[in-house]
Amino acid sequence: MPTDDVLYLNDLAIKPGERVLTRLVISKLPSGTVIDVPVHVIRSLEPGPVLLLMAGMHGDEVNGIETIRRMLRRNLLQPTRGTIIAIPILNIYGFLNFSREVPDGKDVNRSFPGHPRGSLASRVAHRFMREIMPLVDVGIDFHTGGAARANYPQLRAVLGEDETTDALAAAFAAPFTLHARLRAGSLRATAHALGKPIIVYETGESLRLDEPGIEEAIAGTLRVLHHLNMSAAPGPVPARPSIVCQRHRWLRARYAGLFRAMVKLGDYVEKGQVYGSVADPYGAQSVRLEAPLSGYVIGFNHMPVVNQGDALLHLAVPV
């Protein structure tokens, strides 16, 4: 992979010191409208690593999109060495339709490495793997909580297996750092198999901007750039050390009804503490919910109407 010479992407030859916006054509809508993915490539004159910054894998996850947009707008992505590839929105289809999926109903982040003649999600994944992944050394994939579930700012990575990933996670220094297993078909798992570490940042709730989480994402990215020697500036100092959690678990509803929480995102919950209740909508009964373990609330379901098995709280257990 060239980092000190010409970089080839989308039939373009991008030289050191150049800044290019190119568009990967994915397909067309039934109306004939072309769907393409804008890709920013920002190269230093000095050789160095290639860092991927990507968001919008799920079209309704706007916080990552806004994170990359702000960094581009504020001219924060100016590497002193190496190359930055920034993709604010991968799933243009979902973005246009306020949707997590593409029109065929499939999840792009369960479709890697993709296939040129597969489903639409598979084709999006394949184009990314063909054009972008061969150029990348390391990456940050920005996500947001799905549906009505909100996430406290957190980083997810496989911890304790390789020094590069651990160092990236430590440099990003999100409020919480979770040991997260790889999921088949995800970008992170596919990149891991190729020896290319990608860390995942999560914050907020779909279709809603989370200002503190966006600023945490920008600060963490600047710290990663400094860690990779791609920036002379060290980035903002974290407000507190990252809380590393090897275990985390969603607490799920045992009963259907109306969920009312008695805790909020970021709170520490003790084992046996009442964290909420589920009541029937007719006033006949209400069941108090007790935490089966102690941990920090890093995920929260804002939907008051729940069915059995629905996720209510995501608890992370610190090391």
PDB file of C-alpha atoms in Angstrom, residues 62-235:
ATOM      1  CA  VAL A  62     -26.353  10.885  12.598  1.00  0.00           C
ATOM      2  CA  ASN A  63     -23.804  11.522  15.362  1.00  0.00           C
ATOM      3  CA  GLY A  64     -20.900   9.973  13.494  1.00  0.00           C
ATOM      4  CA  ILE A  65     -21.921  11.792  10.329  1.00  0.00           C
ATOM      5  CA  GLU A  66     -21.917  15.099  12.201  1.00  0.00           C
ATOM      6  CA  THR A  67     -18.579  14.257  13.847  1.00  0.00           C
ATOM      7  CA  ILE A  68     -16.769  13.842  10.526  1.00  0.00           C
ATOM      8  CA  ARG A  69     -18.607  16.808   8.987  1.00  0.00           C
ATOM      9  CA  ARG A  70     -17.436  19.096  11.806  1.00  0.00           C
ATOM     10  CA  MET A  71     -13.855  17.913  11.588  1.00  0.00           C
ATOM     11  CA  LEU A  72     -13.836  18.558   7.838  1.00  0.00           C
ATOM     12  CA  ARG A  73     -15.522  21.933   8.247  1.00  0.00           C
ATOM     13  CA  ARG A  74     -13.136  23.024  11.020  1.00  0.00           C
ATOM     14  CA  ASN A  75     -10.103  21.880   8.995  1.00  0.00           C
ATOM     15  CA  LEU A  76      -9.076  19.532  11.798  1.00  0.00           C
ATOM     16  CA  LEU A  77      -8.100  16.765   9.401  1.00  0.00           C
ATOM     17  CA  GLN A  78      -4.736  18.067   8.193  1.00  0.00           C
ATOM     18  CA  PRO A  79      -2.197  15.266   8.691  1.00  0.00           C
ATOM     19  CA  THR A  80       1.451  16.229   9.103  1.00  0.00           C
ATOM     20  CA  ARG A  81       2.315  12.750   7.832  1.00  0.00           C
ATOM     21  CA  GLY A  82       0.344   9.942   6.225  1.00  0.00           C
ATOM     22  CA  THR A  83      -3.171  10.020   4.801  1.00  0.00           C
ATOM     23  CA  ILE A  84      -6.711  10.414   6.117  1.00  0.00           C
ATOM     24  CA  ILE A  85      -9.631   8.832   4.263  1.00  0.00           C
ATOM     25  CA  ALA A  86     -12.881  10.314   5.598  1.00  0.00           C
ATOM     26  CA  ILE A  87     -16.291   8.935   4.630  1.00  0.00           C
ATOM     27  CA  PRO A  88     -19.114  10.842   6.376  1.00  0.00           C
ATOM     28  CA  ILE A  89     -21.895   8.577   5.008  1.00  0.00           C
ATOM     29  CA  LEU A  90     -21.440   5.058   3.666  1.00  0.00           C
ATOM     30  CA  ASN A  91     -25.122   4.066   3.578  1.00  0.00           C
ATOM     31  CA  ILE A  92     -26.586   6.864   1.451  1.00  0.00           C
ATOM     32  CA  TYR A  93     -29.780   4.859   0.980  1.00  0.00           C
ATOM     33  CA  GLY A  94     -30.469   4.685   4.709  1.00  0.00           C
ATOM     34  CA  PHE A  95     -29.566   8.343   5.189  1.00  0.00           C
ATOM     35  CA  LEU A  96     -32.135   9.431   2.587  1.00  0.00           C
ATOM     36  CA  ASN A  97     -34.824   7.241   4.167  1.00  0.00           C
ATOM     37  CA  PHE A  98     -33.993   7.835   7.882  1.00  0.00           C
ATOM     38  CA  SER A  99     -33.292   4.114   8.050  1.00  0.00           C
ATOM     39  CA  ARG A 100     -30.680   1.786   9.502  1.00  0.00           C
ATOM     40  CA  GLU A 101     -30.814  -0.555   6.517  1.00  0.00           C
ATOM     41  CA  VAL A 102     -30.611  -0.291   2.751  1.00  0.00           C
ATOM     42  CA  PRO A 103     -33.841  -0.697   0.699  1.00  0.00           C
ATOM     43  CA  ASP A 104     -33.548  -4.510   0.605  1.00  0.00           C
ATOM     44  CA  GLY A 105     -33.858  -4.534   4.408  1.00  0.00           C
ATOM     45  CA  LYS A 106     -30.359  -5.832   5.035  1.00  0.00           C
ATOM     46  CA  ASP A 107     -27.727  -4.413   7.386  1.00  0.00           C
ATOM     47  CA  VAL A 108     -24.547  -3.294   5.617  1.00  0.00           C
ATOM     48  CA  ASN A 109     -22.576  -3.996   8.799  1.00  0.00           C
ATOM     49  CA  ARG A 110     -23.534  -7.659   8.632  1.00  0.00           C
ATOM     50  CA  SER A 111     -22.765  -7.947   4.905  1.00  0.00           C
ATOM     51  CA  PHE A 112     -18.958  -7.706   4.752  1.00  0.00           C
ATOM     52  CA  PRO A 113     -16.888  -8.601   2.815  1.00  0.00           C
ATOM     53  CA  GLY A 114     -19.757  -8.455   0.340  1.00  0.00           C
ATOM     54  CA  HIS A 115     -20.179  -9.690  -3.212  1.00  0.00           C
ATOM     55  CA  PRO A 116     -20.415  -7.827  -6.542  1.00  0.00           C
ATOM     56  CA  ARG A 117     -23.550  -9.766  -7.509  1.00  0.00           C
ATOM     57  CA  GLY A 118     -25.102 -10.044  -4.051  1.00  0.00           C
ATOM     58  CA  SER A 119     -27.820  -8.055  -2.308  1.00  0.00           C
ATOM     59  CA  LEU A 120     -27.657  -4.267  -2.299  1.00  0.00           C
ATOM     60  CA  ALA A 121     -26.076  -4.268   1.180  1.00  0.00           C
ATOM     61  CA  SER A 122     -23.555  -6.850  -0.015  1.00  0.00           C
ATOM     62  CA  ARG A 123     -22.694  -4.720  -3.043  1.00  0.00           C
ATOM     63  CA  VAL A 124     -22.101  -1.631  -0.882  1.00  0.00           C
ATOM     64  CA  ALA A 125     -19.789  -3.686   1.356  1.00  0.00           C
ATOM     65  CA  HIS A 126     -17.985  -5.183  -1.632  1.00  0.00           C
ATOM     66  CA  ARG A 127     -17.328  -1.793  -3.238  1.00  0.00           C
ATOM     67  CA  PHE A 128     -15.886  -0.549   0.042  1.00  0.00           C
ATOM     68  CA  MET A 129     -13.666  -3.617   0.394  1.00  0.00           C
ATOM     69  CA  ARG A 130     -12.432  -3.309  -3.187  1.00  0.00           C
ATOM     70  CA  GLU A 131     -11.750   0.425  -3.261  1.00  0.00           C
ATOM     71  CA  ILE A 132     -11.070   1.565   0.317  1.00  0.00           C
ATOM     72  CA  MET A 133      -9.898  -1.299   2.519  1.00  0.00           C
ATOM     73  CA  PRO A 134      -6.696  -2.130   0.583  1.00  0.00           C
ATOM     74  CA  LEU A 135      -5.460   1.411   1.335  1.00  0.00           C
ATOM     75  CA  VAL A 136      -6.245   1.455   5.072  1.00  0.00           C
ATOM     76  CA  ASP A 137      -3.885   0.726   7.966  1.00  0.00           C
ATOM     77  CA  VAL A 138      -6.153   1.529  10.929  1.00  0.00           C
ATOM     78  CA  GLY A 139      -9.601   3.048  11.327  1.00  0.00           C
ATOM     79  CA  ILE A 140     -12.315   4.532  13.485  1.00  0.00           C
ATOM     80  CA  ASP A 141     -15.918   3.577  12.722  1.00  0.00           C
ATOM     81  CA  PHE A 142     -18.466   5.975  14.253  1.00  0.00           C
ATOM     82  CA  HIS A 143     -21.885   4.663  15.313  1.00  0.00           C
ATOM     83  CA  THR A 144     -25.007   5.687  17.249  1.00  0.00           C
ATOM     84  CA  GLY A 145     -27.528   3.712  19.296  1.00  0.00           C
ATOM     85  CA  GLY A 146     -30.288   2.141  17.213  1.00  0.00           C
ATOM     86  CA  ALA A 147     -34.052   2.660  17.415  1.00  0.00           C
ATOM     87  CA  ALA A 148     -34.938   4.355  20.730  1.00  0.00           C
ATOM     88  CA  ARG A 149     -31.780   3.127  22.468  1.00  0.00           C
ATOM     89  CA  ALA A 150     -29.219   5.739  23.481  1.00  0.00           C
ATOM     90  CA  ASN A 151     -25.550   5.057  24.191  1.00  0.00           C
ATOM     91  CA  TYR A 152     -23.287   6.867  26.618  1.00  0.00           C
ATOM     92  CA  PRO A 153     -20.044   7.810  24.791  1.00  0.00           C
ATOM     93  CA  GLN A 154     -18.050   4.589  24.544  1.00  0.00           C
ATOM     94  CA  LEU A 155     -15.370   2.864  22.527  1.00  0.00           C
ATOM     95  CA  ARG A 156     -15.604  -0.791  21.502  1.00  0.00           C
ATOM     96  CA  ALA A 157     -12.667  -2.980  20.552  1.00  0.00           C
ATOM     97  CA  VAL A 158     -11.182  -6.413  21.088  1.00  0.00           C
ATOM     98  CA  LEU A 159      -8.884  -5.682  24.025  1.00  0.00           C
ATOM     99  CA  GLY A 160      -5.815  -7.608  25.107  1.00  0.00           C
ATOM    100  CA  GLU A 161      -5.098  -9.369  21.805  1.00  0.00           C
ATOM    101  CA  ASP A 162      -2.818  -6.979  19.951  1.00  0.00           C
ATOM    102  CA  GLU A 163      -0.839  -3.938  20.988  1.00  0.00           C
ATOM    103  CA  THR A 164      -1.991  -1.746  18.101  1.00  0.00           C
ATOM    104  CA  THR A 165      -5.679  -2.013  18.970  1.00  0.00           C
ATOM    105  CA  ASP A 166      -5.032  -1.523  22.678  1.00  0.00           C
ATOM    106  CA  ALA A 167      -2.930   1.557  21.948  1.00  0.00           C
ATOM    107  CA  LEU A 168      -5.586   3.044  19.639  1.00  0.00           C
ATOM    108  CA  ALA A 169      -8.285   2.526  22.286  1.00  0.00           C
ATOM    109  CA  ALA A 170      -6.101   4.045  24.994  1.00  0.00           C
ATOM    110  CA  ALA A 171      -5.257   7.034  22.805  1.00  0.00           C
ATOM    111  CA  PHE A 172      -8.911   7.690  21.931  1.00  0.00           C
ATOM    112  CA  ALA A 173      -9.732   7.620  25.671  1.00  0.00           C
ATOM    113  CA  ALA A 174     -13.529   7.608  25.458  1.00  0.00           C
ATOM    114  CA  PRO A 175     -15.384   7.846  28.801  1.00  0.00           C
ATOM    115  CA  PHE A 176     -15.885   4.056  28.589  1.00  0.00           C
ATOM    116  CA  THR A 177     -13.787   1.477  26.747  1.00  0.00           C
ATOM    117  CA  LEU A 178     -15.486  -1.895  26.246  1.00  0.00           C
ATOM    118  CA  HIS A 179     -14.021  -5.236  25.329  1.00  0.00           C
ATOM    119  CA  ALA A 180     -16.379  -6.173  22.496  1.00  0.00           C
ATOM    120  CA  ARG A 181     -16.349  -9.433  20.604  1.00  0.00           C
ATOM    121  CA  LEU A 182     -16.201  -9.443  16.821  1.00  0.00           C
ATOM    122  CA  ARG A 183     -19.464 -10.028  14.982  1.00  0.00           C
ATOM    123  CA  ALA A 184     -19.565 -12.046  11.783  1.00  0.00           C
ATOM    124  CA  GLY A 185     -20.159  -9.937   8.701  1.00  0.00           C
ATOM    125  CA  SER A 186     -19.147  -6.675  10.382  1.00  0.00           C
ATOM    126  CA  LEU A 187     -16.547  -4.286   9.026  1.00  0.00           C
ATOM    127  CA  ARG A 188     -14.551  -4.632  12.251  1.00  0.00           C
ATOM    128  CA  ALA A 189     -14.407  -8.439  12.003  1.00  0.00           C
ATOM    129  CA  THR A 190     -13.512  -8.382   8.318  1.00  0.00           C
ATOM    130  CA  ALA A 191     -10.769  -5.803   8.868  1.00  0.00           C
ATOM    131  CA  HIS A 192      -9.477  -7.773  11.874  1.00  0.00           C
ATOM    132  CA  ALA A 193      -9.041 -10.857   9.675  1.00  0.00           C
ATOM    133  CA  LEU A 194      -6.891  -8.731   7.368  1.00  0.00           C
ATOM    134  CA  GLY A 195      -4.750  -7.480  10.253  1.00  0.00           C
ATOM    135  CA  LYS A 196      -6.190  -3.951  10.047  1.00  0.00           C
ATOM    136  CA  PRO A 197      -7.437  -2.741  13.453  1.00  0.00           C
ATOM    137  CA  ILE A 198     -10.673  -0.739  13.477  1.00  0.00           C
ATOM    138  CA  ILE A 199     -12.105   0.641  16.688  1.00  0.00           C
ATOM    139  CA  VAL A 200     -15.794   1.533  17.018  1.00  0.00           C
ATOM    140  CA  TYR A 201     -17.102   4.635  18.782  1.00  0.00           C
ATOM    141  CA  GLU A 202     -20.744   4.794  19.901  1.00  0.00           C
ATOM    142  CA  THR A 203     -22.753   7.694  21.266  1.00  0.00           C
ATOM    143  CA  GLY A 204     -26.317   8.953  21.462  1.00  0.00           C
ATOM    144  CA  GLU A 205     -29.536   7.861  19.822  1.00  0.00           C
ATOM    145  CA  SER A 206     -30.460   7.503  16.155  1.00  0.00           C
ATOM    146  CA  LEU A 207     -31.873  10.588  14.394  1.00  0.00           C
ATOM    147  CA  ARG A 208     -30.862  12.853  17.310  1.00  0.00           C
ATOM    148  CA  LEU A 209     -27.644  14.820  17.737  1.00  0.00           C
ATOM    149  CA  ASP A 210     -25.735  14.198  20.959  1.00  0.00           C
ATOM    150  CA  GLU A 211     -23.538  17.262  21.447  1.00  0.00           C
ATOM    151  CA  PRO A 212     -21.354  15.957  24.311  1.00  0.00           C
ATOM    152  CA  GLY A 213     -20.828  12.676  22.475  1.00  0.00           C
ATOM    153  CA  ILE A 214     -19.899  14.429  19.231  1.00  0.00           C
ATOM    154  CA  GLU A 215     -17.311  16.590  20.980  1.00  0.00           C
ATOM    155  CA  GLU A 216     -15.925  13.481  22.725  1.00  0.00           C
ATOM    156  CA  ALA A 217     -15.606  11.843  19.300  1.00  0.00           C
ATOM    157  CA  ILE A 218     -13.717  14.793  17.852  1.00  0.00           C
ATOM    158  CA  ALA A 219     -11.380  14.982  20.859  1.00  0.00           C
ATOM    159  CA  GLY A 220     -10.703  11.243  20.721  1.00  0.00           C
ATOM    160  CA  THR A 221      -9.946  11.371  17.006  1.00  0.00           C
ATOM    161  CA  LEU A 222      -7.467  14.214  17.520  1.00  0.00           C
ATOM    162  CA  ARG A 223      -5.750  12.160  20.225  1.00  0.00           C
ATOM    163  CA  VAL A 224      -5.514   9.187  17.854  1.00  0.00           C
ATOM    164  CA  LEU A 225      -3.967  11.411  15.157  1.00  0.00           C
ATOM    165  CA  HIS A 226      -1.324  12.505  17.652  1.00  0.00           C
ATOM    166  CA  HIS A 227      -0.732   8.905  18.771  1.00  0.00           C
ATOM    167  CA  LEU A 228      -0.122   7.896  15.139  1.00  0.00           C
ATOM    168  CA  ASN A 229       2.301  10.846  14.730  1.00  0.00           C
ATOM    169  CA  MET A 230      -0.044  12.290  12.123  1.00  0.00           C
ATOM    170  CA  SER A 231      -0.477  15.508  14.105  1.00  0.00           C
ATOM    171  CA  ALA A 232       1.860  17.540  16.284  1.00  0.00           C
ATOM    172  CA  ALA A 233      -0.989  18.721  18.528  1.00  0.00           C
ATOM    173  CA  PRO A 234      -1.710  16.273  21.376  1.00  0.00           C
ATOM    174  CA  GLY A 235      -5.479  16.818  21.313  1.00  0.00           C
TER     175      GLY A 235
END
